[in-house]
XYZ file of C-alpha atoms in Angstrom:
695
model
C 84.753 90.109 113.485
C 85.659 89.244 117.056
C 82.051 89.269 118.186
C 80.622 87.223 115.374
C 78.537 84.616 117.109
C 79.030 81.034 116.117
C 76.185 79.439 114.235
C 76.154 75.862 115.406
C 75.026 73.554 112.654
C 73.554 70.633 114.523
C 71.640 68.018 112.568
C 69.851 65.055 114.111
C 70.959 62.551 111.538
C 71.986 64.753 108.594
C 75.737 64.985 109.024
C 77.914 63.849 106.160
C 81.227 62.121 106.771
C 83.977 61.532 104.238
C 87.427 60.046 104.000
C 89.735 58.870 101.237
C 93.281 58.697 100.001
C 92.858 60.177 96.571
C 94.925 62.499 94.461
C 94.098 66.159 94.188
C 93.473 67.001 90.547
C 90.006 67.039 89.043
C 88.870 67.529 85.509
C 86.993 70.721 84.733
C 84.202 71.023 82.205
C 84.208 74.232 80.170
C 80.528 74.990 80.525
C 78.423 77.335 82.634
C 79.042 77.188 86.348
C 81.688 75.138 88.122
C 80.997 71.474 87.320
C 83.696 68.852 87.823
C 84.190 65.304 86.611
C 86.536 62.695 88.056
C 90.012 62.075 86.793
C 89.877 58.292 87.186
C 93.602 57.561 87.399
C 94.711 57.227 91.006
C 91.187 56.851 92.386
C 91.145 54.305 95.267
C 88.418 52.251 93.638
C 88.476 48.456 93.556
C 87.897 47.011 90.118
C 86.597 43.513 89.473
C 83.682 43.633 91.892
C 80.984 43.933 89.266
C 80.977 47.757 89.132
C 83.234 50.256 87.430
C 84.022 53.679 88.827
C 81.308 55.528 86.911
C 78.700 53.010 88.057
C 79.845 53.323 91.672
C 79.691 57.101 91.520
C 76.218 56.999 90.001
C 75.073 54.520 92.643
C 76.403 56.729 95.418
C 74.567 59.768 94.087
C 71.367 57.740 93.623
C 71.646 56.501 97.201
C 72.081 60.061 98.471
C 68.970 61.116 96.565
C 66.973 58.213 97.989
C 68.132 59.065 101.502
C 67.124 62.711 101.082
C 63.666 61.554 99.958
C 63.383 59.163 102.942
C 63.420 56.128 100.665
C 65.477 54.539 103.407
C 65.558 50.885 102.355
C 66.427 51.844 98.790
C 69.284 53.969 100.110
C 70.614 51.168 102.342
C 70.627 48.729 99.450
C 72.391 51.178 97.109
C 75.066 51.934 99.701
C 75.506 48.204 100.327
C 76.337 47.688 96.645
C 79.314 50.054 96.795
C 80.574 49.784 100.364
C 83.192 47.136 99.503
C 84.360 48.622 96.201
C 84.604 52.298 97.101
C 87.091 52.621 99.990
C 87.580 56.344 99.363
C 84.073 57.031 100.632
C 83.488 54.026 102.863
C 83.176 56.008 106.135
C 80.789 58.305 104.351
C 78.784 55.308 103.211
C 78.785 53.882 106.742
C 77.376 57.081 108.090
C 74.642 57.347 105.486
C 73.636 53.767 106.123
C 73.351 54.648 109.811
C 71.272 57.675 108.904
C 68.917 55.507 106.856
C 68.504 53.100 109.773
C 67.635 56.070 112.006
C 64.920 57.029 109.530
C 63.527 53.505 109.946
C 63.711 53.726 113.746
C 66.489 51.126 113.886
C 68.760 52.865 116.386
C 70.721 49.721 117.341
C 71.805 49.118 113.733
C 72.696 52.797 113.355
C 74.823 52.708 116.498
C 76.693 49.605 115.350
C 77.649 51.324 112.093
C 78.740 54.513 113.871
C 80.880 52.554 116.343
C 82.543 50.773 113.447
C 83.235 54.102 111.835
C 84.663 55.663 115.001
C 86.979 52.729 115.610
C 88.131 52.464 112.007
C 88.989 56.148 111.632
C 90.430 57.121 114.977
C 92.918 59.948 114.750
C 90.858 61.795 112.168
C 88.078 64.378 112.595
C 85.617 61.803 111.315
C 85.924 59.789 114.514
C 84.649 62.759 116.512
C 81.777 63.346 114.112
C 80.827 59.660 114.339
C 80.833 59.959 118.133
C 78.583 63.014 117.938
C 76.015 61.169 115.825
C 76.384 58.155 118.107
C 75.706 60.337 121.147
C 72.578 61.729 119.523
C 71.353 58.199 118.817
C 72.068 57.183 122.398
C 70.071 60.156 123.663
C 67.137 59.049 121.548
C 67.637 55.490 122.802
C 67.631 56.563 126.492
C 71.239 55.499 127.091
C 72.483 58.425 129.184
C 75.831 57.045 130.359
C 76.818 55.899 126.890
C 75.716 59.240 125.398
C 77.712 61.162 127.992
C 80.861 59.211 127.112
C 80.305 59.832 123.400
C 79.886 63.596 123.769
C 82.875 63.857 126.081
C 84.840 61.996 123.444
C 83.799 64.553 120.837
C 85.105 67.399 122.998
C 88.382 65.577 123.600
C 88.935 64.884 119.911
C 87.722 68.168 118.340
C 87.605 70.710 121.184
C 87.283 73.817 118.994
C 84.692 72.516 116.567
C 81.002 73.137 116.164
C 80.258 69.540 117.178
C 82.096 70.170 120.457
C 79.846 73.163 121.147
C 76.784 71.073 120.309
C 78.062 68.461 122.736
C 77.994 71.036 125.546
C 74.250 71.335 125.115
C 73.636 67.593 125.181
C 75.876 67.104 128.224
C 73.938 69.804 130.009
C 70.669 68.101 129.127
C 71.933 64.720 130.321
C 73.213 66.197 133.587
C 69.897 67.966 134.193
C 67.920 64.780 133.638
C 70.084 62.958 136.185
C 69.613 65.695 138.792
C 73.137 67.134 138.515
C 72.218 70.813 138.461
C 75.760 72.146 138.876
C 76.996 69.975 136.017
C 74.095 70.997 133.802
C 74.732 74.681 134.522
C 78.418 74.278 133.667
C 77.731 72.821 130.242
C 74.841 75.120 129.343
C 76.971 78.125 130.285
C 79.692 76.836 127.964
C 77.194 76.469 125.154
C 75.731 79.943 125.631
C 79.168 81.577 125.820
C 80.039 80.081 122.467
C 76.688 80.203 120.689
C 73.883 82.270 122.241
C 72.263 82.413 118.792
C 72.969 78.765 117.983
C 70.557 75.941 117.272
C 70.177 75.112 120.976
C 70.493 78.677 122.286
C 66.895 79.012 123.405
C 66.783 75.510 124.870
C 70.047 75.997 126.769
C 68.834 79.326 128.125
C 65.503 77.811 129.193
C 67.312 74.931 130.817
C 69.683 77.192 132.712
C 66.824 79.441 133.803
C 64.837 76.449 135.065
C 67.564 75.024 137.311
C 66.801 75.277 141.022
C 70.326 76.302 141.988
C 71.078 79.938 142.766
C 71.818 81.907 139.619
C 75.293 83.323 139.140
C 75.444 86.940 137.909
C 76.787 85.658 134.582
C 73.683 83.500 134.138
C 71.432 86.525 133.776
C 73.653 87.811 130.960
C 73.721 84.469 129.165
C 69.992 83.832 129.471
C 69.120 87.417 128.607
C 71.260 87.419 125.444
C 69.647 84.183 124.297
C 66.161 85.593 124.961
C 67.069 88.733 123.013
C 68.313 86.611 120.097
C 64.990 84.755 120.184
C 63.099 88.039 119.852
C 61.866 88.381 123.446
C 63.242 91.865 124.141
C 61.055 92.678 127.151
C 62.017 89.583 129.105
C 65.623 89.965 127.960
C 65.787 93.510 129.331
C 64.617 92.318 132.741
C 67.237 89.598 132.874
C 70.073 91.689 131.492
C 69.405 94.445 134.016
C 70.345 91.920 136.747
C 73.592 90.933 135.025
C 77.007 92.587 135.527
C 76.793 95.735 133.411
C 80.217 95.136 131.842
C 79.007 91.809 130.436
C 75.540 92.856 129.341
C 75.536 96.556 128.434
C 75.341 96.219 124.663
C 72.557 93.629 124.719
C 70.775 95.581 127.461
C 70.844 98.755 125.365
C 69.453 96.922 122.340
C 66.746 95.273 124.454
C 65.598 98.607 125.859
C 65.491 100.153 122.392
C 63.486 97.228 121.030
C 60.920 97.663 123.789
C 60.588 101.359 122.935
C 62.508 102.665 125.939
C 64.858 104.891 123.942
C 66.151 106.896 126.892
C 67.238 103.815 128.855
C 68.648 102.174 125.752
C 70.804 105.140 124.756
C 71.957 105.602 128.333
C 73.103 101.969 128.541
C 74.970 102.196 125.239
C 76.675 105.477 126.158
C 77.738 104.078 129.553
C 79.059 100.958 127.891
C 81.382 102.975 125.680
C 83.144 104.211 128.801
C 84.208 100.666 129.680
C 87.313 98.968 128.307
C 86.096 96.379 125.872
C 85.776 94.930 122.437
C 86.243 97.469 119.631
C 83.786 95.666 117.350
C 81.072 95.712 120.000
C 81.723 99.404 120.640
C 81.418 100.124 116.925
C 78.105 98.307 116.771
C 76.936 100.303 119.775
C 77.778 103.582 118.030
C 75.901 102.416 114.924
C 72.892 101.514 117.078
C 72.938 104.942 118.712
C 73.169 106.702 115.339
C 70.253 104.672 114.003
C 68.001 106.534 116.445
C 68.760 109.875 114.762
C 67.791 110.029 111.065
C 69.124 113.480 110.072
C 72.819 114.118 109.397
C 73.060 117.220 111.637
C 71.624 115.160 114.498
C 74.104 112.374 113.857
C 77.019 114.805 113.863
C 75.857 116.327 117.145
C 75.493 112.888 118.724
C 78.945 111.825 117.536
C 80.477 114.959 119.042
C 78.764 114.187 122.334
C 80.081 110.632 122.288
C 83.598 111.824 121.493
C 83.460 114.267 124.401
C 82.786 111.313 126.723
C 86.290 110.004 125.886
C 85.144 106.428 125.236
C 87.485 103.590 126.112
C 86.548 101.751 122.877
C 85.016 102.917 119.616
C 86.631 106.342 119.559
C 88.294 105.631 116.222
C 84.951 104.743 114.659
C 83.401 107.935 116.028
C 86.191 110.027 114.476
C 85.888 108.113 111.221
C 82.175 108.855 111.043
C 82.732 112.532 111.857
C 85.332 112.783 109.092
C 82.905 111.198 106.628
C 80.124 113.627 107.523
C 82.163 116.846 107.486
C 84.252 118.686 104.890
C 87.273 120.934 104.569
C 89.474 121.799 107.545
C 87.004 120.226 109.971
C 87.299 116.889 108.203
C 91.100 117.162 108.113
C 91.163 117.884 111.849
C 89.145 114.761 112.638
C 91.340 112.695 110.325
C 94.518 113.949 111.975
C 93.053 113.243 115.411
C 92.161 109.707 114.371
C 95.683 109.014 113.100
C 97.422 110.488 116.125
C 95.137 108.877 118.713
C 94.456 105.528 117.021
C 97.362 104.770 114.656
C 96.596 101.028 114.756
C 92.899 101.427 114.020
C 91.264 99.634 111.117
C 90.293 103.090 109.894
C 93.804 104.537 110.068
C 95.042 103.365 106.623
C 92.157 104.900 104.691
C 92.440 108.062 106.787
C 96.151 108.237 106.038
C 95.412 107.901 102.324
C 92.792 110.651 102.443
C 95.212 113.114 104.039
C 97.958 112.260 101.563
C 95.594 112.531 98.595
C 94.482 115.982 99.641
C 98.104 117.127 99.535
C 98.462 115.610 96.069
C 95.389 117.428 94.783
C 96.684 120.681 96.231
C 99.933 120.227 94.289
C 101.994 119.954 97.483
C 104.275 117.234 96.185
C 106.864 117.280 98.951
C 104.225 116.911 101.659
C 102.417 114.224 99.683
C 105.594 112.175 99.264
C 106.355 112.361 102.986
C 102.847 111.181 103.854
C 102.987 108.487 101.167
C 106.212 106.994 102.523
C 104.849 107.188 106.060
C 101.725 105.332 104.904
C 103.684 102.581 103.163
C 105.826 102.084 106.237
C 102.908 101.985 108.682
C 100.282 100.188 106.578
C 101.973 97.975 103.966
C 99.133 95.423 104.045
C 96.313 97.924 103.697
C 94.078 98.074 100.637
C 95.158 101.698 100.183
C 98.876 100.857 99.965
C 98.818 100.122 96.194
C 96.794 103.294 95.665
C 99.465 105.329 97.459
C 102.239 103.662 95.458
C 100.457 104.316 92.183
C 99.987 108.008 92.825
C 103.527 108.335 94.105
C 104.681 106.997 90.748
C 102.236 109.271 88.929
C 103.652 112.294 90.745
C 107.108 111.552 89.400
C 105.743 110.782 85.926
C 103.982 114.118 85.864
C 107.278 115.761 86.803
C 108.967 114.003 83.901
C 111.020 111.774 86.216
C 110.343 108.510 84.426
C 113.473 106.851 85.802
C 112.170 107.402 89.346
C 108.613 106.348 88.572
C 109.317 103.064 86.801
C 110.844 101.224 89.814
C 107.853 102.321 91.905
C 105.462 100.934 89.303
C 107.486 97.712 89.128
C 107.306 97.410 92.917
C 103.552 97.898 92.733
C 103.065 95.091 90.217
C 105.349 92.796 92.226
C 104.102 93.408 95.781
C 100.419 94.028 95.049
C 99.497 91.821 92.070
C 96.075 91.493 90.448
C 94.638 94.686 91.853
C 93.265 97.709 90.011
C 96.314 99.886 90.574
C 98.783 97.110 89.836
C 96.997 96.435 86.537
C 97.272 100.139 85.766
C 100.945 100.146 86.737
C 101.618 97.241 84.398
C 99.835 99.042 81.579
C 101.926 102.171 82.090
C 105.122 100.125 82.132
C 104.050 98.618 78.795
C 103.276 102.079 77.386
C 99.631 101.146 76.926
C 98.042 104.481 76.104
C 94.490 103.086 75.893
C 94.169 101.054 79.103
C 90.384 101.145 79.385
C 89.828 100.060 75.806
C 87.851 96.836 75.515
C 87.803 94.352 72.646
C 84.476 93.389 71.110
C 84.564 90.165 69.177
C 86.716 88.154 71.578
C 85.928 84.445 71.550
C 83.499 83.433 74.250
C 83.134 81.241 76.245
C 86.920 81.075 76.623
C 88.600 78.194 74.904
C 91.627 78.041 77.224
C 89.956 76.288 80.149
C 92.479 74.050 81.961
C 92.176 70.293 81.694
C 92.175 69.929 85.475
C 91.677 71.973 88.608
C 94.248 71.739 91.387
C 92.261 71.249 94.580
C 95.242 71.738 96.896
C 94.740 75.496 97.462
C 91.239 74.748 98.696
C 92.282 72.188 101.288
C 95.698 73.479 102.339
C 94.639 74.159 105.949
C 92.741 70.909 106.503
C 93.666 67.574 108.007
C 95.263 65.451 105.235
C 92.623 62.766 105.489
C 89.876 65.352 105.202
C 91.644 66.962 102.265
C 91.817 63.634 100.433
C 88.167 62.902 101.046
C 87.109 66.328 99.875
C 89.036 65.879 96.647
C 86.899 62.803 96.000
C 83.711 64.664 96.863
C 84.642 67.333 94.350
C 85.263 64.652 91.742
C 81.852 63.105 92.164
C 80.028 66.416 92.508
C 78.760 66.298 96.108
C 78.956 69.911 97.342
C 76.337 69.473 100.074
C 78.519 66.855 101.710
C 81.480 69.228 101.652
C 79.499 72.066 103.195
C 78.031 69.898 105.939
C 81.471 68.544 106.762
C 82.880 72.058 107.043
C 79.988 73.185 109.235
C 80.709 70.340 111.623
C 84.492 70.271 111.909
C 85.125 74.024 111.807
C 84.411 76.542 114.542
C 82.221 79.529 113.817
C 81.708 80.735 110.249
C 85.148 81.604 108.970
C 85.561 82.293 105.252
C 86.791 79.212 103.470
C 87.993 78.711 99.911
C 86.589 75.202 100.083
C 83.197 76.537 101.065
C 83.453 78.925 98.146
C 84.206 76.036 95.807
C 81.280 74.021 97.153
C 78.793 76.879 96.756
C 80.133 77.412 93.271
C 79.419 73.762 92.486
C 75.875 74.383 93.701
C 75.685 77.495 91.466
C 75.108 79.644 94.544
C 77.502 82.261 93.234
C 76.733 85.071 95.714
C 77.790 82.906 98.666
C 80.712 81.490 96.735
C 82.065 84.899 95.789
C 81.552 86.432 99.225
C 83.439 83.606 100.908
C 86.326 83.793 98.460
C 86.391 87.586 98.674
C 86.612 87.487 102.467
C 89.206 84.726 102.386
C 91.498 86.576 99.973
C 91.040 89.804 101.945
C 92.118 88.002 105.119
C 95.220 86.763 103.326
C 95.922 90.222 101.911
C 95.996 91.680 105.411
C 98.508 89.006 106.373
C 100.726 89.948 103.443
C 99.666 86.944 101.329
C 98.569 88.818 98.214
C 99.157 86.318 95.423
C 95.974 84.420 94.521
C 96.575 80.905 93.138
C 94.999 80.417 89.740
C 92.624 77.731 91.023
C 91.201 80.164 93.585
C 91.115 82.997 91.061
C 88.928 80.932 88.736
C 86.430 80.469 91.548
C 86.595 84.176 92.343
C 86.068 85.007 88.654
C 83.833 82.261 87.254
C 82.472 82.050 83.736
C 78.679 81.988 84.151
C 75.707 82.742 81.929
C 78.161 82.362 79.088
C 75.564 81.478 76.453
C 73.529 84.615 77.084
C 76.641 86.798 77.228
C 78.075 85.324 74.042
C 74.800 85.776 72.176
C 74.100 89.400 73.034
C 77.645 90.734 73.075
C 77.981 89.437 69.537
C 74.730 91.140 68.513
C 75.686 94.458 70.135
C 79.415 94.295 69.442
C 80.550 94.396 73.068
C 83.477 92.754 74.822
C 82.003 89.652 76.525
C 84.526 89.843 79.362
C 83.410 93.383 80.133
C 79.800 92.233 80.420
C 80.875 89.291 82.590
C 82.811 91.689 84.841
C 79.963 94.188 85.052
C 77.471 91.423 85.855
C 79.757 90.159 88.617
C 79.889 93.617 90.157
C 76.171 94.244 89.832
C 74.658 91.052 91.202
C 77.331 88.469 92.031
C 75.493 86.450 89.387
C 72.251 86.271 91.341
C 69.425 86.370 88.762
C 66.924 87.226 91.537
C 68.914 90.148 92.981
C 66.974 93.298 93.903
C 68.748 96.448 95.098
C 67.477 99.089 97.504
C 66.623 101.228 94.460
C 64.640 98.314 92.924
C 67.246 97.496 90.282
C 66.691 93.869 89.313
C 68.362 90.761 88.030
C 71.814 89.855 86.813
C 72.651 93.272 85.379
C 70.581 95.223 87.916
C 68.210 97.089 85.637
C 65.628 99.519 86.916
C 62.158 98.621 85.568
C 61.857 102.088 84.009
C 65.194 101.706 82.218
C 64.283 98.201 81.106
C 60.958 99.365 79.657
C 62.702 102.206 77.847
C 65.327 99.877 76.329
C 62.681 97.285 75.443
C 60.972 99.858 73.257
C 64.141 100.211 71.192
C 64.124 96.464 70.620
C 60.388 96.345 69.968
C 60.099 93.846 72.808
C 56.846 93.149 74.614
C 56.321 91.798 78.113
C 59.315 93.512 79.690
C 57.449 93.956 82.937
C 59.198 93.584 86.268
C 58.894 89.806 86.524
C 60.721 89.217 83.268
C 63.813 91.002 84.555
C 64.504 87.949 86.707
C 64.790 85.895 83.518
C 68.531 85.765 82.658
C 67.850 85.809 78.910
C 65.720 88.961 79.136
C 67.965 90.673 81.661
C 71.178 90.113 79.705
C 69.462 91.132 76.473
C 68.277 94.453 77.898
C 71.420 95.032 79.955
C 73.788 94.573 77.038
C 71.599 96.720 74.814
C 71.704 99.498 77.409
C 75.481 99.160 77.744
C 75.733 99.405 73.954
C 73.714 102.625 74.066
C 76.096 104.058 76.674
C 79.089 103.177 74.517
C 77.495 104.964 71.605
C 76.683 107.998 73.743
C 80.299 108.309 74.881
C 81.968 107.594 71.528
C 82.932 104.014 72.369
C 84.748 104.923 75.594
C 84.232 101.859 77.795
C 85.388 103.605 80.961
C 82.785 106.354 80.575
C 80.134 103.808 79.563
C 80.792 101.717 82.672
C 80.764 104.765 84.936
C 77.480 105.971 83.464
C 75.957 102.493 83.866
C 76.260 103.179 87.589
C 75.993 106.946 87.918
C 73.710 107.614 84.975
C 74.533 109.085 81.546
C 73.390 112.550 82.613
C 75.778 112.713 85.554
C 78.630 111.292 83.480
C 77.960 113.870 80.803
C 78.315 116.633 83.400
C 81.541 115.187 84.751
C 83.014 114.894 81.285
C 82.025 118.407 80.246
C 83.421 119.862 83.461
C 86.648 117.863 83.442
C 90.050 119.334 82.757
C 91.857 116.017 83.097
C 89.950 113.399 81.059
C 92.136 113.824 77.989
C 95.420 114.578 79.750
C 95.187 112.268 82.783
C 92.241 109.841 82.802
C 93.506 108.361 86.084
C 92.895 111.718 87.723
C 89.481 111.913 86.073
C 88.482 108.575 87.617
C 89.946 109.460 91.002
C 88.018 112.734 91.197
C 84.549 111.599 90.079
C 82.212 113.314 92.581
C 80.103 110.211 93.280
C 82.050 107.846 95.542
C 80.006 104.900 94.337
C 80.580 105.583 90.636
C 84.282 106.225 91.174
C 84.719 102.906 92.960
C 82.433 101.166 90.482
C 84.721 101.949 87.559
C 87.713 100.612 89.466
C 85.905 97.458 90.537
C 84.481 96.616 87.124
C 87.771 97.170 85.327
C 89.673 95.267 87.977
C 87.285 92.355 87.340
C 87.604 92.852 83.590
C 91.394 92.739 83.649
C 91.269 89.708 85.944
C 88.981 87.906 83.511
C 91.174 88.805 80.555
C 94.304 87.674 82.384
C 92.762 84.339 83.331
C 90.842 83.493 80.187
C 92.018 85.626 77.283
C 95.486 87.077 77.922
């Protein structure tokens, strides 16, 4: 998102620095989670110094633990033991030694180590990070000129990084303390432009507000936004009202609404939509306006009013919302208006699909095919492109034109791999007449885990020295170091496969999966649709394998189906709670869990026990078994009813004219959007898992 504010991760003595010249393959243990062990060959470790590699690694990890617990002298001694035998992590060790000296109040010793580090690793991002820590130490040591030089050096070396933004704050503080108000204002403005919600946002705003120089109009916007982010809406509204409206309208509208002044807030947001500006901000403004009107008829009326204003930004989102809230010809009219007025909108591809699909359902094949080809030409990198291709092929198949359909299906599998519709296309090409059939009894956990994981896809966009160091950090199992390094050298919070890997190592699967999902989606939109196997294994991890293996064997279920369903339900968060109070890994409602527990003659199935993975998987698999039995072993119907409920699925099945003849059409026309998409998502995950681990 263009407006996503940067979160500046500034730590006074907690930054982790790494460097090395290692290879990029790491051994992978086939157990729960994403643990890694080192592949010792090629490691830049010096033998013959009294320690072997395993001892050095253990010492490093022990030192890190001591440092975290503020056992500073113990940490210094442990790092000293390995600093001359472990060149791969020597700059990292230097930094941690400096950090330990800071804990002891020994700033001079810390600065000496950081200077050594900066000089030894010039030309790499680690030099800038060393300078940042050095500048912080010099601030604490009342060395303003030296600190100023250090922070300016950070900006020169890594101008687009989070540490550069943090340096703006410190330079402003130093300038203020030396009476240079103009200089202080310059740097604090820079900080607030980049990170009004950052670590130093409030302090920078307070500093800028307290300067005796005359405030520039922009200052009121910067200070007001920071005050709003800090929760002081009343004061923020006063400041923002003095700022140029074009710079402050969205924040001003929010501030008024938060103080209870709905009329002024809505007026500011409506006026702001008339200005040329950021589409993302306009969309958020429309959402904020709609949030003030709970009923759908009210929302529709408000959207019509906004559309009549002819907004300079956000008009596509308004039309998209109107199309979602209306039906029939009215919906089609809004969809056509969106496509004709905003053909480049983010909402145009899905709108194009919806119009084409309506023609398909009406049996208007010629019109559908024209719209399908137009869609593929205009939006080849959209998520709806494979959907269009699939149904184009299905149209020809249903007309008996197999020779026309097969090249379309082949194109789908080639251009859009590893996606629900490409899996379906491949199954049709192979004449698989039972595509949603699962296979109970498959071996689990999978026994085809690779001997090593190629780290290169995770570090492809990084400085080579950073990439080498990170490979070593993965080997030794130090994900916190990786994450801290990323937070410092990157700018903003962009999705990163390396961050995904690190969170996976920490068993924080929700964050890991979200990062990898966003990263692969970014690549998809750029036309980079192939997912390297190493990334795919992070996107589809094997977790809670013992519980899954145990209960899928008892209830005769496919373990990969349960793994896929669990991924969709909770992203493997055992503490997940949905808005409907569904809980745990397999998202069971307490009432459903109690009902299923009675079948198993289980006691103590109260709410708290649903956060226990053993209990949750036991009850979840038993419920899934029941759904399979209810729908004669049909896994597709069982999965759909897991989401939509067996009663609703029963109604859809009994009212369907296509389930037997065209199950694809049955899935595509399920009345509940959520259940329809749920089936596609779960089976896409399932086929991914099978492809990776049990082809």
